[in-house]
CSV table of C-alpha atoms and ligand atoms in Angstrom, one decimal:
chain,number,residue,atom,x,y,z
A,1,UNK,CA,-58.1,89.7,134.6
A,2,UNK,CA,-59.0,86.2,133.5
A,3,UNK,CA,-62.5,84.5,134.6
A,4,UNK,CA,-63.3,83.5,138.0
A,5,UNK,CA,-63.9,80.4,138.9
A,6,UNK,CA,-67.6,80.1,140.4
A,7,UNK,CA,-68.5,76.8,142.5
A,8,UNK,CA,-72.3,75.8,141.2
A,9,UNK,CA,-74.8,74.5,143.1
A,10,UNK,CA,-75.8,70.6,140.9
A,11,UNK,CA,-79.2,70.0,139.7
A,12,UNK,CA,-80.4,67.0,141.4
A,13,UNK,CA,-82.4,65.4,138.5
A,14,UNK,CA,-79.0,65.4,136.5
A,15,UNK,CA,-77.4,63.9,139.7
A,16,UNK,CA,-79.9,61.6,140.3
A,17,UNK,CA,-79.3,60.5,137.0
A,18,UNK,CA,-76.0,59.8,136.4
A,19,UNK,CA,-75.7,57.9,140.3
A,20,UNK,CA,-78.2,55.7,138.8
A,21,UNK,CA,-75.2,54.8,136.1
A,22,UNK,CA,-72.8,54.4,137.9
A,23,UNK,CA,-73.9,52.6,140.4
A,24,UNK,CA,-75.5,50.2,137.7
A,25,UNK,CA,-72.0,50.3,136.8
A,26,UNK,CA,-69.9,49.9,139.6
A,27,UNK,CA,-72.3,47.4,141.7
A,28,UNK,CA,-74.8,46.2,139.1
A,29,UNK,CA,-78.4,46.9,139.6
A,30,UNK,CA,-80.1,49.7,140.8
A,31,UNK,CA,-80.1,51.7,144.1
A,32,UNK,CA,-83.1,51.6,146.6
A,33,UNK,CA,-83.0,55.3,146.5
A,34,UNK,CA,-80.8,58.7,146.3
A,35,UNK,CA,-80.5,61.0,149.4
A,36,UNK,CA,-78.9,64.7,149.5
A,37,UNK,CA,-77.2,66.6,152.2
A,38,UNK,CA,-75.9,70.2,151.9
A,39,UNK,CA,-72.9,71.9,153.1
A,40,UNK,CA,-73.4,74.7,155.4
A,41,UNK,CA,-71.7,78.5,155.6
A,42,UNK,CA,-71.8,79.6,159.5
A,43,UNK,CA,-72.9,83.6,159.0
A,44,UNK,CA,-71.5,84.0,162.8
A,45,UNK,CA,-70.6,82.6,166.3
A,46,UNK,CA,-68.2,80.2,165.2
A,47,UNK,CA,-65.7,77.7,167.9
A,48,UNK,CA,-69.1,78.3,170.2
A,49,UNK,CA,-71.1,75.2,169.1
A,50,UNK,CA,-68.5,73.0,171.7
A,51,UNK,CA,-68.8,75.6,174.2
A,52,UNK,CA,-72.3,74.8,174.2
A,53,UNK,CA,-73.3,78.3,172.9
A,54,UNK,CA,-75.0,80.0,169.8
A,55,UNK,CA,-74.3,80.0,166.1
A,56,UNK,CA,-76.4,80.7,163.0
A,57,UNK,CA,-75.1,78.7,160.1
A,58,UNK,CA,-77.5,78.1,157.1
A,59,UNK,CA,-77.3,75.0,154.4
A,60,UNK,CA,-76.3,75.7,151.0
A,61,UNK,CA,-77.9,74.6,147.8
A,62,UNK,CA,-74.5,72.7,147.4
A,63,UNK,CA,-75.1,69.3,148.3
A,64,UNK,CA,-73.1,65.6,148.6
A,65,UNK,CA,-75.2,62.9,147.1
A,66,UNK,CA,-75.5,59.2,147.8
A,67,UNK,CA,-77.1,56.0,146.4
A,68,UNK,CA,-78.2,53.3,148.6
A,69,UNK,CA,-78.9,50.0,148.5
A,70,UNK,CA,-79.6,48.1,151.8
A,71,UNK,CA,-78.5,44.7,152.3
A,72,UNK,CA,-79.4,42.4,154.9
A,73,UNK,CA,-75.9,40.3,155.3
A,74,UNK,CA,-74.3,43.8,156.9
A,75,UNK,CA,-71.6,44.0,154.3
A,76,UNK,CA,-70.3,47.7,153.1
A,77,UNK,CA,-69.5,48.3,149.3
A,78,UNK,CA,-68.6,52.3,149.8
A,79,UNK,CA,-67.9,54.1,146.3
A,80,UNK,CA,-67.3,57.6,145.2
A,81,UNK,CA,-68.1,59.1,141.6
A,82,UNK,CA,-64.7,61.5,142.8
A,83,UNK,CA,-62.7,59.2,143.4
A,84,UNK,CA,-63.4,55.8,141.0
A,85,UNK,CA,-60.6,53.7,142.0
A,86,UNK,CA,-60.7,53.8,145.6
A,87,UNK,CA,-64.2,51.1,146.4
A,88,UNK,CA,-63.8,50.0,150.0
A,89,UNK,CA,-65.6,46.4,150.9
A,90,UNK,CA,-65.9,45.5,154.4
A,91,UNK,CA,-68.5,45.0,156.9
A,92,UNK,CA,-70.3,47.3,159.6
A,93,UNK,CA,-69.4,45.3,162.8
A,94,UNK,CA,-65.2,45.9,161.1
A,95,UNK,CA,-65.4,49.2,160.8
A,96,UNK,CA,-63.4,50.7,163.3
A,97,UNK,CA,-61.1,53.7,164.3
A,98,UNK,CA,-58.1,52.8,161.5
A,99,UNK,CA,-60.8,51.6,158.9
A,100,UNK,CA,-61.8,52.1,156.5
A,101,UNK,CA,-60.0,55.8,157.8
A,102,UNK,CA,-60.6,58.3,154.7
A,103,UNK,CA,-63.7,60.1,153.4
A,104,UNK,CA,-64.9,56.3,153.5
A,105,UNK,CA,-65.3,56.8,156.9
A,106,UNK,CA,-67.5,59.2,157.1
A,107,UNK,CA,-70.2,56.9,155.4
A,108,UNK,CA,-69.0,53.5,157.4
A,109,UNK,CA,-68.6,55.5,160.7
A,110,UNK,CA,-72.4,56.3,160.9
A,111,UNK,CA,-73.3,51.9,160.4
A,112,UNK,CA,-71.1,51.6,163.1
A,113,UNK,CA,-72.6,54.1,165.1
A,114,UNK,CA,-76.4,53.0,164.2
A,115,UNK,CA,-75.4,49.3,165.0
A,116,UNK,CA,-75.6,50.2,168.4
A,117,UNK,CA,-79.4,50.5,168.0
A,118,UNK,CA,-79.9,47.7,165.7
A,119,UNK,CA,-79.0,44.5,163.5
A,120,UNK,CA,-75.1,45.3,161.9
A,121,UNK,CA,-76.5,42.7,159.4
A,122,UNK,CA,-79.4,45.0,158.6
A,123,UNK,CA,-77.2,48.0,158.0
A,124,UNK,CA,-75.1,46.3,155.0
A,125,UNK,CA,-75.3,48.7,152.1
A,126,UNK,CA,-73.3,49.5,148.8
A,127,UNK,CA,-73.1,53.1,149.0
A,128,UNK,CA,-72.0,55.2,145.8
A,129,UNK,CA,-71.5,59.1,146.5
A,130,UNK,CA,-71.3,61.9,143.9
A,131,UNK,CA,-70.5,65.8,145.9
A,132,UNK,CA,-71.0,68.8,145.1
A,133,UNK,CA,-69.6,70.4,148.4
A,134,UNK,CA,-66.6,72.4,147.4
A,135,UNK,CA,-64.2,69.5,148.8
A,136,UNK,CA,-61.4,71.2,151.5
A,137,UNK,CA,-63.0,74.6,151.7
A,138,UNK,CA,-64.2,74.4,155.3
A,139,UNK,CA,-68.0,74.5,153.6
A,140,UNK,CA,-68.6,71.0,155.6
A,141,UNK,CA,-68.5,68.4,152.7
A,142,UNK,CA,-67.8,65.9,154.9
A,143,UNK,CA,-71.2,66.6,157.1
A,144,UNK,CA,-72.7,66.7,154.1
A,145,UNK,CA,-71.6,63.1,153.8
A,146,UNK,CA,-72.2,61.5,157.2
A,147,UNK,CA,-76.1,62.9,157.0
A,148,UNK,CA,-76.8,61.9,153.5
A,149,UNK,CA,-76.0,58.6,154.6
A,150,UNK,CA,-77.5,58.8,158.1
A,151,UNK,CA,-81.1,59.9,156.0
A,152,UNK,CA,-80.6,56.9,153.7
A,153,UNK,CA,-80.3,54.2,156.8
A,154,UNK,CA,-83.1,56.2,158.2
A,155,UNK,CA,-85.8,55.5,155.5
A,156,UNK,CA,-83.9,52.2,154.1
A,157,UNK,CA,-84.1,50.2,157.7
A,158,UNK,CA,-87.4,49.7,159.6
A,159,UNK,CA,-85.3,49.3,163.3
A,160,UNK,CA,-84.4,52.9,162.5
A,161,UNK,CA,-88.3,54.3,161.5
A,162,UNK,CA,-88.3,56.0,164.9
A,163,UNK,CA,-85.2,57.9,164.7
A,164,UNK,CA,-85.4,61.6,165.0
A,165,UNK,CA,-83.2,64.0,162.6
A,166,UNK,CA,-81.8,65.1,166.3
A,167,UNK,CA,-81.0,61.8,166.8
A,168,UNK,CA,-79.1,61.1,163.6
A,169,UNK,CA,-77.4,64.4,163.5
A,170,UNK,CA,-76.0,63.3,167.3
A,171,UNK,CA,-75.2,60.4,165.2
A,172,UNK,CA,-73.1,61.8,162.5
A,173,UNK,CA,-71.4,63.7,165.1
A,174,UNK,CA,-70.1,60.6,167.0
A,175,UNK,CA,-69.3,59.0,163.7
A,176,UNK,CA,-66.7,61.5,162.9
A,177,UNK,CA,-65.4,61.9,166.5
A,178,UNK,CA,-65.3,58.3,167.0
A,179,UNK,CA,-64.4,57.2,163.7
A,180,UNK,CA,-63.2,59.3,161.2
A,181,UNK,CA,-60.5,61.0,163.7
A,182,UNK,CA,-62.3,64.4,163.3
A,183,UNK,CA,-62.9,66.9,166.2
A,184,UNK,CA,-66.5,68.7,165.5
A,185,UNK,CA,-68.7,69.8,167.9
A,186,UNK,CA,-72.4,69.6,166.3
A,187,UNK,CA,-73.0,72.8,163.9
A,188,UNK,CA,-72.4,71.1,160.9
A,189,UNK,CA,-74.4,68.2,161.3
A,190,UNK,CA,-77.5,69.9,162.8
A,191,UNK,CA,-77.8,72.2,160.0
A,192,UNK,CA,-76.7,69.8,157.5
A,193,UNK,CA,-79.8,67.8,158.5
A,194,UNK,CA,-82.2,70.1,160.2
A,195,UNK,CA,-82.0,73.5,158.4
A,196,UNK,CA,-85.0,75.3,157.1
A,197,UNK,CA,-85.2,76.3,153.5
A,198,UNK,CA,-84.9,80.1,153.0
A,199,UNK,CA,-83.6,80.9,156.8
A,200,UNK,CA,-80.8,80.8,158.5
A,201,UNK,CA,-80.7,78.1,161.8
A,202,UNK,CA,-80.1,79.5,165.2
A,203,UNK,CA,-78.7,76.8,167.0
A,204,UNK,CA,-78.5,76.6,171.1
A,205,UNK,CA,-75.8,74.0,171.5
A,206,UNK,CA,-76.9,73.7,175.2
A,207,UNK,CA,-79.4,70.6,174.1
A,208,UNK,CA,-79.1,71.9,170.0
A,209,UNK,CA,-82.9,73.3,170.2
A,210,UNK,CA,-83.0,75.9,167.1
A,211,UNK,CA,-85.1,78.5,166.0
A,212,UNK,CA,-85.2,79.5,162.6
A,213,UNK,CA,-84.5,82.8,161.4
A,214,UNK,CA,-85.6,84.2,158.0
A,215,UNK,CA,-83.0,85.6,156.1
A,216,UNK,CA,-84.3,89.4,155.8
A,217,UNK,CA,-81.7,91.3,153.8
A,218,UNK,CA,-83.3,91.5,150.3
A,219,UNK,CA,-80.8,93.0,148.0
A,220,UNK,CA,-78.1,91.5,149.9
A,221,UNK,CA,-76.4,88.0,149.0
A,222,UNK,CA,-73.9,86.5,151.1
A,223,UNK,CA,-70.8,85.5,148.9
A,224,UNK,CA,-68.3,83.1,149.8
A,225,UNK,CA,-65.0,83.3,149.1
A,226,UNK,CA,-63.3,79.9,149.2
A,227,UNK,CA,-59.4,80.7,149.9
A,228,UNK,CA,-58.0,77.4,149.1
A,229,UNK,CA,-55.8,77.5,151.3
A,230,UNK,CA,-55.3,74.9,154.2
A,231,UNK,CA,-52.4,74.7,156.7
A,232,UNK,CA,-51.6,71.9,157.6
A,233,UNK,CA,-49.3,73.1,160.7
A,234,UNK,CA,-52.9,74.3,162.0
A,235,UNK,CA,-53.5,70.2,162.4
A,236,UNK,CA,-54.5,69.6,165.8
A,237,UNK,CA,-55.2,73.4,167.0
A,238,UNK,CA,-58.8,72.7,166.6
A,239,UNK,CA,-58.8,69.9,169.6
A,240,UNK,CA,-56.0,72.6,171.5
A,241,UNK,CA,-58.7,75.2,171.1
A,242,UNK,CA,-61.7,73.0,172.7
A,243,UNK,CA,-59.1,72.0,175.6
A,244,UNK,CA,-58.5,75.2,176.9
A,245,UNK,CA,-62.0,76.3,176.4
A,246,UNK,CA,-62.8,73.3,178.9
A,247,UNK,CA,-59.8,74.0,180.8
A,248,UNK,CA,-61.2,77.1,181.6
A,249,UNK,CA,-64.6,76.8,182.1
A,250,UNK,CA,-63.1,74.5,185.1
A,251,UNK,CA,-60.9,77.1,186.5
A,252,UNK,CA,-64.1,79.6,186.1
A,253,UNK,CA,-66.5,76.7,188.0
A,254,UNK,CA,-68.7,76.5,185.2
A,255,UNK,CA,-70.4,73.9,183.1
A,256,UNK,CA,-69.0,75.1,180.2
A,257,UNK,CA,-68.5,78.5,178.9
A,258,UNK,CA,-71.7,79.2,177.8
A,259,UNK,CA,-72.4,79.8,181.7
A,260,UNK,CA,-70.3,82.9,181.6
A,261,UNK,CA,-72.6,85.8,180.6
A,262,UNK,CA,-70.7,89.0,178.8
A,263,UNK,CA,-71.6,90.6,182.1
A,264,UNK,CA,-69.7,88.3,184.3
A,265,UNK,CA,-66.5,89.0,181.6
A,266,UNK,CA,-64.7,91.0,183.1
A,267,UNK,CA,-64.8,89.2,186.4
A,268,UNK,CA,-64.1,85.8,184.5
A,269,UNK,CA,-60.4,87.7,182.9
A,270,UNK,CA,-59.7,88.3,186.1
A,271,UNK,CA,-59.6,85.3,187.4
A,272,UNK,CA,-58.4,83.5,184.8
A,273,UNK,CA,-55.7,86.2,184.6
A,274,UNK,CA,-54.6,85.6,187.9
A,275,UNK,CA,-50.8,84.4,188.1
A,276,UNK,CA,-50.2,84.7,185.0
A,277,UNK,CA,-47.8,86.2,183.2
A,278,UNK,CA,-46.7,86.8,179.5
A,279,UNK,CA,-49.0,84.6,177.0
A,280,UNK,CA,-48.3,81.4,176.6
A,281,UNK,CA,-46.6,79.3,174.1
A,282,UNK,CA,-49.6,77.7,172.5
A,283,UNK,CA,-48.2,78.7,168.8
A,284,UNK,CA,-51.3,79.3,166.3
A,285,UNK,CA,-49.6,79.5,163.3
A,286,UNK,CA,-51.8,82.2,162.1
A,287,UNK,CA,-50.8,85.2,160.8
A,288,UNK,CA,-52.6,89.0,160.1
A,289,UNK,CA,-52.0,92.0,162.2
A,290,UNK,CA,-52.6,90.7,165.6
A,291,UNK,CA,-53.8,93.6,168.1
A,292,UNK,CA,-53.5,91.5,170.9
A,293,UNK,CA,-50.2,90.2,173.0
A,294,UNK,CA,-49.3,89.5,176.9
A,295,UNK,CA,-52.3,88.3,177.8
A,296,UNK,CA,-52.6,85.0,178.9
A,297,UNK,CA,-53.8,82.0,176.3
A,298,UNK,CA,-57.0,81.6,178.3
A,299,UNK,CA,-58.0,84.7,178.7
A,300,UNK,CA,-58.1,85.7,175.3
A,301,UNK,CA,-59.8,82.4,174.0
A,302,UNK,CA,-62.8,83.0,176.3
A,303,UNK,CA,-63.4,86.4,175.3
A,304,UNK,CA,-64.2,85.5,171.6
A,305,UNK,CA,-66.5,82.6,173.2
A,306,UNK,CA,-68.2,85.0,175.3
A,307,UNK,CA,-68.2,88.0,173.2
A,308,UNK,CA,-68.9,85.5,170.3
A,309,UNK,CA,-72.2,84.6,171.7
A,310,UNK,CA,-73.3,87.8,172.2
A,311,UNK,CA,-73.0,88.6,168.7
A,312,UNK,CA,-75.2,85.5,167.3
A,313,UNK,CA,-77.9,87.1,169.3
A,314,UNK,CA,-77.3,90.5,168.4
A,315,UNK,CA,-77.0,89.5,164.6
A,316,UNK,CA,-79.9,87.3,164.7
A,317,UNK,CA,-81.8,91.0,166.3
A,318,UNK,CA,-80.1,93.3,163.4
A,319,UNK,CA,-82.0,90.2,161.1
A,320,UNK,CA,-84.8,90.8,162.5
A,321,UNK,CA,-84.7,94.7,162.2
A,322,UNK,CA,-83.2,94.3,158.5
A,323,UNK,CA,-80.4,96.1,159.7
A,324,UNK,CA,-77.8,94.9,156.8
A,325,UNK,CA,-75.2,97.7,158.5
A,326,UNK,CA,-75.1,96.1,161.5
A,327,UNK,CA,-75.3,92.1,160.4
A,328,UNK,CA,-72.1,94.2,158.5
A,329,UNK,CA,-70.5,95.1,161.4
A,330,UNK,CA,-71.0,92.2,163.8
A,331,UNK,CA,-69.2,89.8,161.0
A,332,UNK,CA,-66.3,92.2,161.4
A,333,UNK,CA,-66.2,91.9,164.8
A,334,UNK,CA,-66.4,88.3,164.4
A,335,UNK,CA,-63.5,88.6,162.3
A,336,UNK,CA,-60.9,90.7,165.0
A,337,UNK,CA,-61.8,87.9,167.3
A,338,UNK,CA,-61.2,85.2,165.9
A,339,UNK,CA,-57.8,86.7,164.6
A,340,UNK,CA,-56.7,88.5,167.0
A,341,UNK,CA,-58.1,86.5,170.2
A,342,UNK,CA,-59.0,83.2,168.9
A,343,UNK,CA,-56.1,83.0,166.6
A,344,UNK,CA,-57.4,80.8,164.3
A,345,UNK,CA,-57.8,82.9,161.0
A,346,UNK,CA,-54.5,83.1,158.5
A,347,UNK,CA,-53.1,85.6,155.8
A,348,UNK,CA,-55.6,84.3,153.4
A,349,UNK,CA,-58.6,84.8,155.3
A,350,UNK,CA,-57.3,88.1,156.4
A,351,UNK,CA,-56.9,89.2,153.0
A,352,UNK,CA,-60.3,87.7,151.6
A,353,UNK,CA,-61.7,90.0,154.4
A,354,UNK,CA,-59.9,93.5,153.8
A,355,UNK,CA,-60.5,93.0,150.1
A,356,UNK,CA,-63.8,92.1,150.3
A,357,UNK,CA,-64.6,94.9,152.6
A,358,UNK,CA,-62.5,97.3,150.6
A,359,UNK,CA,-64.7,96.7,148.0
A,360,UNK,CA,-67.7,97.6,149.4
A,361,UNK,CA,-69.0,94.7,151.4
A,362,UNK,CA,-70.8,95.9,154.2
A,363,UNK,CA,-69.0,93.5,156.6
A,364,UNK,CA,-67.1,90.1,156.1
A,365,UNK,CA,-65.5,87.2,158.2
A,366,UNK,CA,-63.8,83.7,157.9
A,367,UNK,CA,-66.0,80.9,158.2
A,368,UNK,CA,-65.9,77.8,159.5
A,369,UNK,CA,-63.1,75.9,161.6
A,370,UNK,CA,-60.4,78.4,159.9
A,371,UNK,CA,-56.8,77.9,159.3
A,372,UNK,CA,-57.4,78.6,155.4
A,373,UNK,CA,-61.0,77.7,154.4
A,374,UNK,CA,-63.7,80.1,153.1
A,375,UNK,CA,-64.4,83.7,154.0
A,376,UNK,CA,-67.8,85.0,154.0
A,377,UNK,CA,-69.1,88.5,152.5
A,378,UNK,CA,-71.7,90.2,153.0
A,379,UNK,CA,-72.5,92.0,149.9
A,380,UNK,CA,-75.2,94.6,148.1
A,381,UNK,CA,-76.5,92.2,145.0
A,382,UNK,CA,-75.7,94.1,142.5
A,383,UNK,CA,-71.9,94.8,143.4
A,384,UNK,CA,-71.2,91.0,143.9
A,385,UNK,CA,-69.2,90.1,140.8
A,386,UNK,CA,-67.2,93.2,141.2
A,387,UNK,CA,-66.5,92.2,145.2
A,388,UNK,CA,-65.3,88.7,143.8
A,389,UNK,CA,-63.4,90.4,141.1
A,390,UNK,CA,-61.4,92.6,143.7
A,391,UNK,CA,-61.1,89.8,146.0
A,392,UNK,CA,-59.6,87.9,143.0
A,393,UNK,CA,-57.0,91.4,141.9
A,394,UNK,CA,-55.7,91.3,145.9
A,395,UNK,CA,-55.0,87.3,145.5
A,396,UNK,CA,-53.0,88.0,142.6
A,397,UNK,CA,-51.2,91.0,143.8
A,398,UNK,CA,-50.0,89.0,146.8
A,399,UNK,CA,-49.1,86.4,144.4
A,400,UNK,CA,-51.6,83.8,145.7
A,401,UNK,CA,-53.5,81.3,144.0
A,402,UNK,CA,-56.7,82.8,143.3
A,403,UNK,CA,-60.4,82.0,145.5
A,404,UNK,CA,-63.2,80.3,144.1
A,405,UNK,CA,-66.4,81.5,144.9
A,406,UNK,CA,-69.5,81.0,145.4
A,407,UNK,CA,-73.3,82.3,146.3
A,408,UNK,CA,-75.0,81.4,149.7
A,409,UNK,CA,-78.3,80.6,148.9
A,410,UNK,CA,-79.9,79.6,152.5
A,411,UNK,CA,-81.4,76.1,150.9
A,412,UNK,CA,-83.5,73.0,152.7
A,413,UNK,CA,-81.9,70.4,155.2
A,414,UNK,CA,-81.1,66.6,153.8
A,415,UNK,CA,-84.3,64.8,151.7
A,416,UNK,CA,-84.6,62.4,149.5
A,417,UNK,CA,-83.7,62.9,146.0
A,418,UNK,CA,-85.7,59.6,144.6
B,501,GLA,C1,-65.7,73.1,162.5
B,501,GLA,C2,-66.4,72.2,163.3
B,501,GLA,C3,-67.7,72.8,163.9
B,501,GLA,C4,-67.4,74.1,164.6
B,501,GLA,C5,-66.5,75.0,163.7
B,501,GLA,C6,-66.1,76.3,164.3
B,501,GLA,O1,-66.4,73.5,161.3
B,501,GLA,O2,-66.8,71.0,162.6
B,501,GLA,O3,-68.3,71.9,164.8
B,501,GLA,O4,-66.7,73.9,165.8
B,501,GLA,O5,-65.4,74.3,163.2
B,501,GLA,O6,-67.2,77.1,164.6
């Protein structure tokens, strides 16, 4: 078997460094600074955060850079070391729904957003971003983005002094709903800028207070197996999912799922159950050995919301108890939900899973919005090369493209760099 192909965390001096270059480069002068953000892996309670529930992601040592200089006449020079060629000039108060539209977007979205709070003149900038968030891999590169620009306007703009990272990850959330087209409900963004360094964030999407949880599994690394894979038929399922979720919660009389205890389940199936008959025609697209049929659509989505929560809490106990069997076994279950109920894992994710698993990991589960993404693992330290490895032998026996992979290190929320 040829290498693998590991996805390494960038040292930020070397970073630092070469922004100031290229930005020297591509807008002449020098920045006022460099801020980081990092990527997140979620290690459970995933499509809860917009139900208002639990989830525990932590932020990765993998991080999306950006130089800043402020300007005061509120024009936008937005640049990416990745992609050279592709500059976009405007100005905050023209940044709207179509533009700059890209990963642009995700920069200019979050002036537009601020501009509600102060100057647009004041929140002119030439931005120049360098990432080293696996790009596509469902590891949040583009929250990554959103909050190391968010932290740059922060520090750069005196209006802005008294703006809470809260506040600018509610931001970052609006700037991608509203402006760069994409559906997220909080997770990312929050950890992305208010993670602890060395623990794992338990977020309570109710009003996004967190407690942090120290990651208590010495020995044990959490490895995460980037699939590659996205399908692109899954486009859209992501805002289908959050519609019947709301859909329900109406039916049920509730706020919002979160309201519906695991205890008041079976009650809740029922009703949602009534008058229906064979499952619906929703189409997921996904694939793996589904265990689950003829129930209705809504009744199985709000069972992996409900059941989901549970687990965060009970995962976050097992943390607690260093109980690395049952962290094990709760991703797993995590896993059979969100395939079998949920229906928003796919062959690759499935496969990362078993092979992981097969291997020896004590429990495993996709990550993230799904639909091809990143897989997580949770693995004894010493058996992680040969988890990857097997993981990399079932790819090729399938006859897919092989995973990348990398560590999860639980790292520090956004900071400046210099
Ligand atoms: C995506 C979204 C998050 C969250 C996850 C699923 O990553 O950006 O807000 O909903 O999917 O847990």
């Amino acid at each position: 078997m040829g290498e693998l192909t590991w996805s390494r965390a960038a040292d930020d001096t070397v970073v630092a460094d070469g922004l100031l270059a290229a930005f020297g480069e591509s807008f002449g002068g020098e920045p006022d600074g460099v801020w980081a953000a990092p990527g997140r892996v979620n290690l459970i309670g995933e499509h809860t955060d917009y139900n208002q529930g639990f989830c525990l992601p932590l932020a990765l040592a993998h991080r999306t850079y950006v130089a800043v200089r402020s300007r005061d006449d509120g024009g936008l020079r937005i640049g990416s070391r990745q992609a050279p060629d592709r500059t976009w000039e405007g100005t905050v108060t023209e940044v709207s729904q179509d533009s700059p539209g890209g990963w642009a977007s995700y920069v200019a979205g979050v002036a537009a957003v601020l501009a509600e709070q102060v100057d647009p003149a004041g929140l002119g900038a030439d931005v120049l971003v360098d990432g080293y968030v696996p790009l596509g891999a469902g590891l949040s590169s583009s929250a990554a983005l959103s909050c190391s620009a968010a932290l740059a306007w922060a520090e750069l703009v005196p209006g802005l002094a008294g703006v809470d990272r809260a506040e600018l990850a509610a931001a970052c959330v609006r700037a991608e709903n509203e402006y760069a087209g994409a559906a997220t409900g909080g997770m990312d963004q929050s950890v992305s800028l208010r993670a602890v360094d060395e623990h794992a964030l338990l977020i309570d999407c109710r009003d996004f207070s967190l407690t942090p949880v120290a990651w208590t599994l010495p020995g044990h690394q959490v490895l995460v197996i980037d699939t590659r894979a996205h399908h692109s038929l899954a486009d859209g399922q992501y805002g289908k999912r959050r519609a019947t979720c709301e859909r329900a919660a109406a039916t049920l009389g509730v706020g919002s799922l979160r309201d519906v205890g695991v205890d008041d389940l079976e009650v809740a199936l029922a009703t949602l159950g009534e008058g229906h008959g064979e499952r619906s025609d929703e189409g997921s697209g996904a694939s793996g050995e589904r265990r689950v049929s003829g129930e209705p659509e809504e009744v199985r989505r709000v069972r992996h919301v409900v059941t989901e929560n549970a687990r965060v809490l009970d995962l976050v106990a097992a943390l607690r108890e260093r109980d690395a069997d049952r962290v094990g076994e709760l991703m797993l279950a995590s896993h059979a939900s969100l395939r079998d109920d949920y229906e928003v894992s796919c062959r690759e994710l499935d496969l990362a899973v078993a092979a992981a698993v097969g291997a020896g990991a004590l429990g495993a589960r996709m990550t993230g919005g799904g639909f091809g993404g990143s897989a997580i693992a949770l693995v004894e330290e010493a058996a992680v090369e040969e988890v990857a490895r097997a993981v990399a032998a079932a790819f090729d026996d399938a006859g897919l493209e092989r995973p990348h992979f990398l560590t999860a290190v639980p790292s520090a929320p956004a900071y400046r760099v210099r």
